[in-house]
Amino acid sequence: MYKMDFSVVLQSWDLFLWGLWLTFAYTTASIVIGVVIGFAVCFSRLSNNWFIRLLARAYQEVFRCTPLLVQLLWFYYALPLLLGFSLDNTTAALLTLSLYAGSFYAEIFRGGILSIDRGQTEAAKAIAMSGRQTMWRIVMPQALKRMLPAFINQSVIQFKNTSLISVISVGELAYMAAVVNGQTYRPLEAYTVVAVLYFALLFPMTQVADYVERRLRVSD
Amino acid sequence: MDLSAPATREAKAASASADVILDATGLRKSYGKLEVIKGVDLSLKAGEVLAIIGPSGSGKSTLIRCLNMMETPSAGVIRYKGRQVETRFASRKERVGYGELRRHVGMVFQHFNLFPHKTVLQNICEGPLVVLREPRESVEARAMDLLAKVGLVDKRDVYPNHLSGGQKQRVAIARALAMRPDVLLLDEVTSALDPELVGEVLEVIRALVQDGMTMAIVTHEIAFAADIADRVAFIDEGVIAEIGSADSVIHQSGTARLRTFLSRFHS
Ligand SMILES: Nc1ncnc2c1ncn2[C@@H]1O[C@H](COP(=O)(O)OP(=O)(O)OP(=O)(O)O)[C@@H](O)[C@H]1O
Ligand SMILES: [Mg+2]
């Protein structure tokens, strides 16, 4: 019978902590950039120009309909061949994570905006608001509130997805587990620690999402 | 040399056309192949109350929504104080954009459409603050006057979802009035209300009539229309089938379609 011993693994606590920080950093950075991309793409999809709509749609479908793992490998190994210069793995990782997040956020934002009753836009127009005023003062505040649970859920998924960047050797939490396992030959302990750390990080977030969702249902 | 005669005539012509605040000529509106408004001429004079009645689906809402360019007409011309309205937001030279048009022509909807994320006071102040860019103090003072007028002073800091339908509609009317419009367009503003709440809203409208507000009112409250309107227009299948004084249209008209329509309200 295998005898569990976490002490060896936990001696590398600094590696785990470093990995946790990296995961957190890549995720937040990609969420921030993803939100910017998401808004840009969302408004492109609501544009009056069919060509802009088409481009935005194409981008979204490409990133939503291919696995993130394949995207990471493609951006790191394939894209440099097209560009003629290489991307370092951290750039490729952040770029891919952000584009991936952006495609999903765009859909969440678009759904939120479209879910706002047409009467709201009409009432804003009736007091002579411009399109921009209508969007930012009337539609968006209501839409943001409504899209919040979906946004948090997508961000939780993004946290987990960040573990995939280890395939292009970018250090983060899951990568550190592999490193510690390599040093200690204790896969059970190493990977258990990582799983627990992920859970400790994400469980509160899902609880927040649930809470927000319940609150919104009451206030609507 | 007598220059006064032509000058007087010109002044008279100018004042006669200045009297008309809003008018539509040759108005048409289609949705795809379905033509809903089939050539309507209509004008609203200052201080006039026009009631628009007609069967469901006859195009009443579409017509009134064309008057503030909420719907873009397929053909025809809308004029605001004699100036042609065009389909862009900004005004340009003598043409009126729909931004300017809507600053002067307010609208109240069947389903209130209050902004749920803003309090009653914020709903009313939104237009004057954001669109007219007036100073907050004077806007809020005016908003409070309006709240007094519609009897909802104590609700100023309440969110719309805590109001009854009748209260919501009174706030919506105050919101439109806060823009100090020349004309108010009301589209079935009591149709979504429980019967016992209709009266309080009609009362507010009646007070507006007394104040001399120019209004176009789409309504199924025939008795109310007959009571307050200077003119009544009966819309049938996208045209004005009959228009005239309330008395001539509602009480004396012999048109079969109109009689059939009206008979449904006497039950
Ligand atoms: N956005 C739209 N797209 C397509 N058809 C429309 C649209 N709006 C209205 N219609 C059609 O135009 C016709 C007139 O509609 P409208 O709403 O003006 O009638 P109404 O006289 O106001 O009726 P009601 O008394 O039921 O409010 C109807 O047949 C309706 O189905
Ligand atoms: Mg209607």
mmCIF file with all atom_site columns, N, CA, C and O in Angstrom, chain A residues 117-131 133 137-139 141-142 218-220, chain B residues 65 70 89 99 102-103 105-107 109 113-118 126-127 130-131 133 161 175 179:
data_model
loop_
_atom_site.group_PDB
_atom_site.id
_atom_site.type_symbol
_atom_site.label_atom_id
_atom_site.label_alt_id
_atom_site.label_comp_id
_atom_site.label_asym_id
_atom_site.label_entity_id
_atom_site.label_seq_id
_atom_site.pdbx_PDB_ins_code
_atom_site.Cartn_x
_atom_site.Cartn_y
_atom_site.Cartn_z
_atom_site.occupancy
_atom_site.B_iso_or_equiv
_atom_site.pdbx_formal_charge
_atom_site.auth_seq_id
_atom_site.auth_comp_id
_atom_site.auth_asym_id
_atom_site.auth_atom_id
_atom_site.pdbx_PDB_model_num
ATOM 1   N N  . ASP A 1 117 ? -34.886 45.014 -22.965 1.00 0.00 ? 117 ASP A N  1
ATOM 2   C CA . ASP A 1 117 ? -36.137 45.280 -23.654 1.00 0.00 ? 117 ASP A CA 1
ATOM 3   C C  . ASP A 1 117 ? -36.018 46.464 -24.623 1.00 0.00 ? 117 ASP A C  1
ATOM 4   O O  . ASP A 1 117 ? -35.423 47.486 -24.285 1.00 0.00 ? 117 ASP A O  1
ATOM 5   N N  . ARG A 1 118 ? -36.582 46.305 -25.809 1.00 0.00 ? 118 ARG A N  1
ATOM 6   C CA . ARG A 1 118 ? -36.527 47.365 -26.824 1.00 0.00 ? 118 ARG A CA 1
ATOM 7   C C  . ARG A 1 118 ? -37.159 48.660 -26.322 1.00 0.00 ? 118 ARG A C  1
ATOM 8   O O  . ARG A 1 118 ? -36.796 49.752 -26.744 1.00 0.00 ? 118 ARG A O  1
ATOM 9   N N  . GLY A 1 119 ? -38.116 48.529 -25.406 1.00 0.00 ? 119 GLY A N  1
ATOM 10  C CA . GLY A 1 119 ? -38.761 49.710 -24.846 1.00 0.00 ? 119 GLY A CA 1
ATOM 11  C C  . GLY A 1 119 ? -37.776 50.649 -24.164 1.00 0.00 ? 119 GLY A C  1
ATOM 12  O O  . GLY A 1 119 ? -37.983 51.860 -24.131 1.00 0.00 ? 119 GLY A O  1
ATOM 13  N N  . GLN A 1 120 ? -36.685 50.098 -23.631 1.00 0.00 ? 120 GLN A N  1
ATOM 14  C CA . GLN A 1 120 ? -35.680 50.928 -22.971 1.00 0.00 ? 120 GLN A CA 1
ATOM 15  C C  . GLN A 1 120 ? -34.988 51.840 -23.981 1.00 0.00 ? 120 GLN A C  1
ATOM 16  O O  . GLN A 1 120 ? -34.806 53.029 -23.740 1.00 0.00 ? 120 GLN A O  1
ATOM 17  N N  . THR A 1 121 ? -34.612 51.258 -25.097 1.00 0.00 ? 121 THR A N  1
ATOM 18  C CA . THR A 1 121 ? -33.988 52.048 -26.165 1.00 0.00 ? 121 THR A CA 1
ATOM 19  C C  . THR A 1 121 ? -34.964 53.101 -26.666 1.00 0.00 ? 121 THR A C  1
ATOM 20  O O  . THR A 1 121 ? -34.583 54.250 -26.899 1.00 0.00 ? 121 THR A O  1
ATOM 21  N N  . GLU A 1 122 ? -36.212 52.707 -26.804 1.00 0.00 ? 122 GLU A N  1
ATOM 22  C CA . GLU A 1 122 ? -37.211 53.643 -27.321 1.00 0.00 ? 122 GLU A CA 1
ATOM 23  C C  . GLU A 1 122 ? -37.427 54.801 -26.354 1.00 0.00 ? 122 GLU A C  1
ATOM 24  O O  . GLU A 1 122 ? -37.532 55.954 -26.776 1.00 0.00 ? 122 GLU A O  1
ATOM 25  N N  . ALA A 1 123 ? -37.493 54.475 -25.072 1.00 0.00 ? 123 ALA A N  1
ATOM 26  C CA . ALA A 1 123 ? -37.692 55.537 -24.081 1.00 0.00 ? 123 ALA A CA 1
ATOM 27  C C  . ALA A 1 123 ? -36.510 56.504 -24.098 1.00 0.00 ? 123 ALA A C  1
ATOM 28  O O  . ALA A 1 123 ? -36.686 57.713 -23.970 1.00 0.00 ? 123 ALA A O  1
ATOM 29  N N  . ALA A 1 124 ? -35.298 55.962 -24.264 1.00 0.00 ? 124 ALA A N  1
ATOM 30  C CA . ALA A 1 124 ? -34.114 56.818 -24.328 1.00 0.00 ? 124 ALA A CA 1
ATOM 31  C C  . ALA A 1 124 ? -34.165 57.701 -25.574 1.00 0.00 ? 124 ALA A C  1
ATOM 32  O O  . ALA A 1 124 ? -33.882 58.900 -25.516 1.00 0.00 ? 124 ALA A O  1
ATOM 33  N N  . LYS A 1 125 ? -34.539 57.100 -26.683 1.00 0.00 ? 125 LYS A N  1
ATOM 34  C CA . LYS A 1 125 ? -34.659 57.882 -27.918 1.00 0.00 ? 125 LYS A CA 1
ATOM 35  C C  . LYS A 1 125 ? -35.720 58.956 -27.781 1.00 0.00 ? 125 LYS A C  1
ATOM 36  O O  . LYS A 1 125 ? -35.574 60.067 -28.289 1.00 0.00 ? 125 LYS A O  1
ATOM 37  N N  . ALA A 1 126 ? -36.794 58.625 -27.083 1.00 0.00 ? 126 ALA A N  1
ATOM 38  C CA . ALA A 1 126 ? -37.908 59.563 -26.965 1.00 0.00 ? 126 ALA A CA 1
ATOM 39  C C  . ALA A 1 126 ? -37.527 60.815 -26.187 1.00 0.00 ? 126 ALA A C  1
ATOM 40  O O  . ALA A 1 126 ? -38.139 61.855 -26.352 1.00 0.00 ? 126 ALA A O  1
ATOM 41  N N  . ILE A 1 127 ? -36.502 60.716 -25.335 1.00 0.00 ? 127 ILE A N  1
ATOM 42  C CA . ILE A 1 127 ? -36.017 61.941 -24.688 1.00 0.00 ? 127 ILE A CA 1
ATOM 43  C C  . ILE A 1 127 ? -34.783 62.446 -25.425 1.00 0.00 ? 127 ILE A C  1
ATOM 44  O O  . ILE A 1 127 ? -33.935 63.130 -24.851 1.00 0.00 ? 127 ILE A O  1
ATOM 45  N N  . ALA A 1 128 ? -34.684 62.076 -26.702 1.00 0.00 ? 128 ALA A N  1
ATOM 46  C CA . ALA A 1 128 ? -33.697 62.653 -27.626 1.00 0.00 ? 128 ALA A CA 1
ATOM 47  C C  . ALA A 1 128 ? -32.258 62.253 -27.326 1.00 0.00 ? 128 ALA A C  1
ATOM 48  O O  . ALA A 1 128 ? -31.321 62.952 -27.707 1.00 0.00 ? 128 ALA A O  1
ATOM 49  N N  . MET A 1 129 ? -32.074 61.128 -26.647 1.00 0.00 ? 129 MET A N  1
ATOM 50  C CA . MET A 1 129 ? -30.696 60.676 -26.433 1.00 0.00 ? 129 MET A CA 1
ATOM 51  C C  . MET A 1 129 ? -30.097 60.206 -27.755 1.00 0.00 ? 129 MET A C  1
ATOM 52  O O  . MET A 1 129 ? -30.793 59.658 -28.601 1.00 0.00 ? 129 MET A O  1
ATOM 53  N N  . SER A 1 130 ? -28.795 60.382 -27.881 1.00 0.00 ? 130 SER A N  1
ATOM 54  C CA . SER A 1 130 ? -28.095 59.875 -29.051 1.00 0.00 ? 130 SER A CA 1
ATOM 55  C C  . SER A 1 130 ? -27.901 58.367 -28.879 1.00 0.00 ? 130 SER A C  1
ATOM 56  O O  . SER A 1 130 ? -28.125 57.826 -27.796 1.00 0.00 ? 130 SER A O  1
ATOM 57  N N  . GLY A 1 131 ? -27.480 57.713 -29.933 1.00 0.00 ? 131 GLY A N  1
ATOM 58  C CA . GLY A 1 131 ? -27.232 56.274 -29.859 1.00 0.00 ? 131 GLY A CA 1
ATOM 59  C C  . GLY A 1 131 ? -26.223 55.931 -28.779 1.00 0.00 ? 131 GLY A C  1
ATOM 60  O O  . GLY A 1 131 ? -26.386 54.974 -28.027 1.00 0.00 ? 131 GLY A O  1
ATOM 61  N N  . GLN A 1 133 ? -25.370 57.761 -26.074 1.00 0.00 ? 133 GLN A N  1
ATOM 62  C CA . GLN A 1 133 ? -25.929 57.982 -24.736 1.00 0.00 ? 133 GLN A CA 1
ATOM 63  C C  . GLN A 1 133 ? -26.871 56.845 -24.354 1.00 0.00 ? 133 GLN A C  1
ATOM 64  O O  . GLN A 1 133 ? -26.860 56.368 -23.219 1.00 0.00 ? 133 GLN A O  1
ATOM 65  N N  . ARG A 1 137 ? -25.689 54.903 -21.101 1.00 0.00 ? 137 ARG A N  1
ATOM 66  C CA . ARG A 1 137 ? -26.421 55.338 -19.910 1.00 0.00 ? 137 ARG A CA 1
ATOM 67  C C  . ARG A 1 137 ? -27.624 54.459 -19.592 1.00 0.00 ? 137 ARG A C  1
ATOM 68  O O  . ARG A 1 137 ? -28.028 54.353 -18.440 1.00 0.00 ? 137 ARG A O  1
ATOM 69  N N  . ILE A 1 138 ? -28.200 53.871 -20.625 1.00 0.00 ? 138 ILE A N  1
ATOM 70  C CA . ILE A 1 138 ? -29.440 53.124 -20.405 1.00 0.00 ? 138 ILE A CA 1
ATOM 71  C C  . ILE A 1 138 ? -29.257 51.617 -20.613 1.00 0.00 ? 138 ILE A C  1
ATOM 72  O O  . ILE A 1 138 ? -29.535 50.822 -19.716 1.00 0.00 ? 138 ILE A O  1
ATOM 73  N N  . VAL A 1 139 ? -28.768 51.219 -21.769 1.00 0.00 ? 139 VAL A N  1
ATOM 74  C CA . VAL A 1 139 ? -28.705 49.787 -22.067 1.00 0.00 ? 139 VAL A CA 1
ATOM 75  C C  . VAL A 1 139 ? -27.581 49.097 -21.292 1.00 0.00 ? 139 VAL A C  1
ATOM 76  O O  . VAL A 1 139 ? -27.801 48.090 -20.614 1.00 0.00 ? 139 VAL A O  1
ATOM 77  N N  . PRO A 1 141 ? -25.718 49.726 -18.501 1.00 0.00 ? 141 PRO A N  1
ATOM 78  C CA . PRO A 1 141 ? -25.809 49.458 -17.053 1.00 0.00 ? 141 PRO A CA 1
ATOM 79  C C  . PRO A 1 141 ? -26.742 48.288 -16.733 1.00 0.00 ? 141 PRO A C  1
ATOM 80  O O  . PRO A 1 141 ? -26.449 47.482 -15.847 1.00 0.00 ? 141 PRO A O  1
ATOM 81  N N  . GLN A 1 142 ? -27.810 48.187 -17.464 1.00 0.00 ? 142 GLN A N  1
ATOM 82  C CA . GLN A 1 142 ? -28.738 47.078 -17.224 1.00 0.00 ? 142 GLN A CA 1
ATOM 83  C C  . GLN A 1 142 ? -28.168 45.770 -17.751 1.00 0.00 ? 142 GLN A C  1
ATOM 84  O O  . GLN A 1 142 ? -28.311 44.711 -17.134 1.00 0.00 ? 142 GLN A O  1
ATOM 85  N N  . VAL A 1 218 ? -33.944 38.067 -7.699  1.00 0.00 ? 218 VAL A N  1
ATOM 86  C CA . VAL A 1 218 ? -34.849 38.730 -6.758  1.00 0.00 ? 218 VAL A CA 1
ATOM 87  C C  . VAL A 1 218 ? -35.152 40.158 -7.201  1.00 0.00 ? 218 VAL A C  1
ATOM 88  O O  . VAL A 1 218 ? -36.291 40.597 -7.225  1.00 0.00 ? 218 VAL A O  1
ATOM 89  N N  . SER A 1 219 ? -34.086 40.888 -7.600  1.00 0.00 ? 219 SER A N  1
ATOM 90  C CA . SER A 1 219 ? -34.264 42.314 -7.868  1.00 0.00 ? 219 SER A CA 1
ATOM 91  C C  . SER A 1 219 ? -34.948 42.590 -9.205  1.00 0.00 ? 219 SER A C  1
ATOM 92  O O  . SER A 1 219 ? -35.379 43.702 -9.456  1.00 0.00 ? 219 SER A O  1
ATOM 93  N N  . ASP A 1 220 ? -35.013 41.562 -10.089 1.00 0.00 ? 220 ASP A N  1
ATOM 94  C CA . ASP A 1 220 ? -35.581 41.837 -11.405 1.00 0.00 ? 220 ASP A CA 1
ATOM 95  C C  . ASP A 1 220 ? -37.062 42.042 -11.372 1.00 0.00 ? 220 ASP A C  1
ATOM 96  O O  . ASP A 1 220 ? -37.931 41.492 -11.290 1.00 0.00 ? 220 ASP A O  1
ATOM 97  N N  . ARG B 2 65  ? -45.829 56.988 -34.088 1.00 0.00 ? 65  ARG B N  1
ATOM 98  C CA . ARG B 2 65  ? -44.382 56.784 -33.950 1.00 0.00 ? 65  ARG B CA 1
ATOM 99  C C  . ARG B 2 65  ? -43.594 57.385 -35.116 1.00 0.00 ? 65  ARG B C  1
ATOM 100 O O  . ARG B 2 65  ? -42.398 57.643 -34.988 1.00 0.00 ? 65  ARG B O  1
ATOM 101 N N  . MET B 2 70  ? -39.682 57.719 -34.510 1.00 0.00 ? 70  MET B N  1
ATOM 102 C CA . MET B 2 70  ? -39.370 56.458 -33.871 1.00 0.00 ? 70  MET B CA 1
ATOM 103 C C  . MET B 2 70  ? -39.418 55.366 -34.939 1.00 0.00 ? 70  MET B C  1
ATOM 104 O O  . MET B 2 70  ? -38.716 54.364 -34.856 1.00 0.00 ? 70  MET B O  1
ATOM 105 N N  . PHE B 2 89  ? -29.617 62.256 -37.108 1.00 0.00 ? 89  PHE B N  1
ATOM 106 C CA . PHE B 2 89  ? -29.783 62.736 -35.743 1.00 0.00 ? 89  PHE B CA 1
ATOM 107 C C  . PHE B 2 89  ? -29.599 64.253 -35.656 1.00 0.00 ? 89  PHE B C  1
ATOM 108 O O  . PHE B 2 89  ? -30.390 64.948 -35.045 1.00 0.00 ? 89  PHE B O  1
ATOM 109 N N  . GLY B 2 99  ? -32.863 64.238 -33.542 1.00 0.00 ? 99  GLY B N  1
ATOM 110 C CA . GLY B 2 99  ? -32.424 64.641 -32.203 1.00 0.00 ? 99  GLY B CA 1
ATOM 111 C C  . GLY B 2 99  ? -33.184 65.872 -31.752 1.00 0.00 ? 99  GLY B C  1
ATOM 112 O O  . GLY B 2 99  ? -33.804 65.890 -30.682 1.00 0.00 ? 99  GLY B O  1
ATOM 113 N N  . ARG B 2 102 ? -37.028 65.284 -31.352 1.00 0.00 ? 102 ARG B N  1
ATOM 114 C CA . ARG B 2 102 ? -37.449 64.592 -30.127 1.00 0.00 ? 102 ARG B CA 1
ATOM 115 C C  . ARG B 2 102 ? -37.238 65.423 -28.870 1.00 0.00 ? 102 ARG B C  1
ATOM 116 O O  . ARG B 2 102 ? -37.819 65.125 -27.830 1.00 0.00 ? 102 ARG B O  1
ATOM 117 N N  . ARG B 2 103 ? -36.380 66.448 -28.957 1.00 0.00 ? 103 ARG B N  1
ATOM 118 C CA . ARG B 2 103 ? -36.279 67.340 -27.805 1.00 0.00 ? 103 ARG B CA 1
ATOM 119 C C  . ARG B 2 103 ? -37.560 68.140 -27.626 1.00 0.00 ? 103 ARG B C  1
ATOM 120 O O  . ARG B 2 103 ? -37.884 68.593 -26.537 1.00 0.00 ? 103 ARG B O  1
ATOM 121 N N  . VAL B 2 105 ? -40.662 67.082 -29.146 1.00 0.00 ? 105 VAL B N  1
ATOM 122 C CA . VAL B 2 105 ? -41.847 66.228 -29.280 1.00 0.00 ? 105 VAL B CA 1
ATOM 123 C C  . VAL B 2 105 ? -41.666 65.017 -28.377 1.00 0.00 ? 105 VAL B C  1
ATOM 124 O O  . VAL B 2 105 ? -40.923 64.095 -28.690 1.00 0.00 ? 105 VAL B O  1
ATOM 125 N N  . GLY B 2 106 ? -42.313 65.023 -27.245 1.00 0.00 ? 106 GLY B N  1
ATOM 126 C CA . GLY B 2 106 ? -42.159 63.947 -26.275 1.00 0.00 ? 106 GLY B CA 1
ATOM 127 C C  . GLY B 2 106 ? -43.081 62.782 -26.569 1.00 0.00 ? 106 GLY B C  1
ATOM 128 O O  . GLY B 2 106 ? -44.050 62.914 -27.316 1.00 0.00 ? 106 GLY B O  1
ATOM 129 N N  . MET B 2 107 ? -42.771 61.637 -25.965 1.00 0.00 ? 107 MET B N  1
ATOM 130 C CA . MET B 2 107 ? -43.616 60.462 -26.202 1.00 0.00 ? 107 MET B CA 1
ATOM 131 C C  . MET B 2 107 ? -43.785 59.663 -24.915 1.00 0.00 ? 107 MET B C  1
ATOM 132 O O  . MET B 2 107 ? -42.848 59.522 -24.126 1.00 0.00 ? 107 MET B O  1
ATOM 133 N N  . PHE B 2 109 ? -45.327 55.854 -23.567 1.00 0.00 ? 109 PHE B N  1
ATOM 134 C CA . PHE B 2 109 ? -45.596 54.540 -24.138 1.00 0.00 ? 109 PHE B CA 1
ATOM 135 C C  . PHE B 2 109 ? -46.633 53.752 -23.337 1.00 0.00 ? 109 PHE B C  1
ATOM 136 O O  . PHE B 2 109 ? -46.823 53.990 -22.149 1.00 0.00 ? 109 PHE B O  1
ATOM 137 N N  . ASN B 2 113 ? -41.955 51.966 -19.921 1.00 0.00 ? 113 ASN B N  1
ATOM 138 C CA . ASN B 2 113 ? -40.531 51.970 -20.256 1.00 0.00 ? 113 ASN B CA 1
ATOM 139 C C  . ASN B 2 113 ? -39.716 52.900 -19.361 1.00 0.00 ? 113 ASN B C  1
ATOM 140 O O  . ASN B 2 113 ? -38.828 53.603 -19.834 1.00 0.00 ? 113 ASN B O  1
ATOM 141 N N  . LEU B 2 114 ? -40.000 52.879 -18.081 1.00 0.00 ? 114 LEU B N  1
ATOM 142 C CA . LEU B 2 114 ? -39.142 53.627 -17.156 1.00 0.00 ? 114 LEU B CA 1
ATOM 143 C C  . LEU B 2 114 ? -37.790 52.925 -17.078 1.00 0.00 ? 114 LEU B C  1
ATOM 144 O O  . LEU B 2 114 ? -37.693 51.727 -17.325 1.00 0.00 ? 114 LEU B O  1
ATOM 145 N N  . PHE B 2 115 ? -36.750 53.684 -16.731 1.00 0.00 ? 115 PHE B N  1
ATOM 146 C CA . PHE B 2 115 ? -35.423 53.092 -16.606 1.00 0.00 ? 115 PHE B CA 1
ATOM 147 C C  . PHE B 2 115 ? -35.323 52.426 -15.240 1.00 0.00 ? 115 PHE B C  1
ATOM 148 O O  . PHE B 2 115 ? -35.306 53.105 -14.217 1.00 0.00 ? 115 PHE B O  1
ATOM 149 N N  . PRO B 2 116 ? -35.245 51.091 -15.184 1.00 0.00 ? 116 PRO B N  1
ATOM 150 C CA . PRO B 2 116 ? -35.343 50.397 -13.899 1.00 0.00 ? 116 PRO B CA 1
ATOM 151 C C  . PRO B 2 116 ? -34.135 50.625 -12.991 1.00 0.00 ? 116 PRO B C  1
ATOM 152 O O  . PRO B 2 116 ? -34.226 50.419 -11.790 1.00 0.00 ? 116 PRO B O  1
ATOM 153 N N  . HIS B 2 117 ? -33.014 51.042 -13.586 1.00 0.00 ? 117 HIS B N  1
ATOM 154 C CA . HIS B 2 117 ? -31.809 51.232 -12.772 1.00 0.00 ? 117 HIS B CA 1
ATOM 155 C C  . HIS B 2 117 ? -31.702 52.667 -12.252 1.00 0.00 ? 117 HIS B C  1
ATOM 156 O O  . HIS B 2 117 ? -30.693 53.037 -11.667 1.00 0.00 ? 117 HIS B O  1
ATOM 157 N N  . LYS B 2 118 ? -32.740 53.449 -12.467 1.00 0.00 ? 118 LYS B N  1
ATOM 158 C CA . LYS B 2 118 ? -32.729 54.826 -11.979 1.00 0.00 ? 118 LYS B CA 1
ATOM 159 C C  . LYS B 2 118 ? -33.962 55.073 -11.109 1.00 0.00 ? 118 LYS B C  1
ATOM 160 O O  . LYS B 2 118 ? -35.023 54.504 -11.361 1.00 0.00 ? 118 LYS B O  1
ATOM 161 N N  . GLU B 2 126 ? -33.113 62.664 -16.198 1.00 0.00 ? 126 GLU B N  1
ATOM 162 C CA . GLU B 2 126 ? -32.149 62.140 -17.173 1.00 0.00 ? 126 GLU B CA 1
ATOM 163 C C  . GLU B 2 126 ? -32.081 62.966 -18.463 1.00 0.00 ? 126 GLU B C  1
ATOM 164 O O  . GLU B 2 126 ? -31.009 63.377 -18.889 1.00 0.00 ? 126 GLU B O  1
ATOM 165 N N  . GLY B 2 127 ? -33.221 63.203 -19.089 1.00 0.00 ? 127 GLY B N  1
ATOM 166 C CA . GLY B 2 127 ? -33.233 63.930 -20.358 1.00 0.00 ? 127 GLY B CA 1
ATOM 167 C C  . GLY B 2 127 ? -32.702 65.352 -20.226 1.00 0.00 ? 127 GLY B C  1
ATOM 168 O O  . GLY B 2 127 ? -31.747 65.733 -20.918 1.00 0.00 ? 127 GLY B O  1
ATOM 169 N N  . VAL B 2 130 ? -28.831 65.159 -19.330 1.00 0.00 ? 130 VAL B N  1
ATOM 170 C CA . VAL B 2 130 ? -27.904 64.532 -20.265 1.00 0.00 ? 130 VAL B CA 1
ATOM 171 C C  . VAL B 2 130 ? -28.073 65.082 -21.684 1.00 0.00 ? 130 VAL B C  1
ATOM 172 O O  . VAL B 2 130 ? -27.099 65.285 -22.397 1.00 0.00 ? 130 VAL B O  1
ATOM 173 N N  . VAL B 2 131 ? -29.316 65.325 -22.065 1.00 0.00 ? 131 VAL B N  1
ATOM 174 C CA . VAL B 2 131 ? -29.568 65.763 -23.440 1.00 0.00 ? 131 VAL B CA 1
ATOM 175 C C  . VAL B 2 131 ? -29.560 67.292 -23.538 1.00 0.00 ? 131 VAL B C  1
ATOM 176 O O  . VAL B 2 131 ? -28.889 67.863 -24.392 1.00 0.00 ? 131 VAL B O  1
ATOM 177 N N  . ARG B 2 133 ? -28.490 69.250 -21.163 1.00 0.00 ? 133 ARG B N  1
ATOM 178 C CA . ARG B 2 133 ? -27.336 69.733 -20.394 1.00 0.00 ? 133 ARG B CA 1
ATOM 179 C C  . ARG B 2 133 ? -27.671 70.950 -19.545 1.00 0.00 ? 133 ARG B C  1
ATOM 180 O O  . ARG B 2 133 ? -26.923 71.932 -19.496 1.00 0.00 ? 133 ARG B O  1
ATOM 181 N N  . ASN B 2 161 ? -39.620 49.628 -9.999  1.00 0.00 ? 161 ASN B N  1
ATOM 182 C CA . ASN B 2 161 ? -40.279 48.338 -9.760  1.00 0.00 ? 161 ASN B CA 1
ATOM 183 C C  . ASN B 2 161 ? -41.079 48.307 -8.448  1.00 0.00 ? 161 ASN B C  1
ATOM 184 O O  . ASN B 2 161 ? -41.764 47.334 -8.162  1.00 0.00 ? 161 ASN B O  1
ATOM 185 N N  . ARG B 2 175 ? -41.577 62.378 -16.885 1.00 0.00 ? 175 ARG B N  1
ATOM 186 C CA . ARG B 2 175 ? -40.285 62.283 -17.578 1.00 0.00 ? 175 ARG B CA 1
ATOM 187 C C  . ARG B 2 175 ? -40.337 62.973 -18.946 1.00 0.00 ? 175 ARG B C  1
ATOM 188 O O  . ARG B 2 175 ? -39.412 63.680 -19.338 1.00 0.00 ? 175 ARG B O  1
ATOM 189 N N  . MET B 2 179 ? -38.706 67.493 -20.339 1.00 0.00 ? 179 MET B N  1
ATOM 190 C CA . MET B 2 179 ? -37.995 68.024 -21.512 1.00 0.00 ? 179 MET B CA 1
ATOM 191 C C  . MET B 2 179 ? -38.632 69.322 -22.006 1.00 0.00 ? 179 MET B C  1
ATOM 192 O O  . MET B 2 179 ? -38.168 69.917 -22.960 1.00 0.00 ? 179 MET B O  1
#
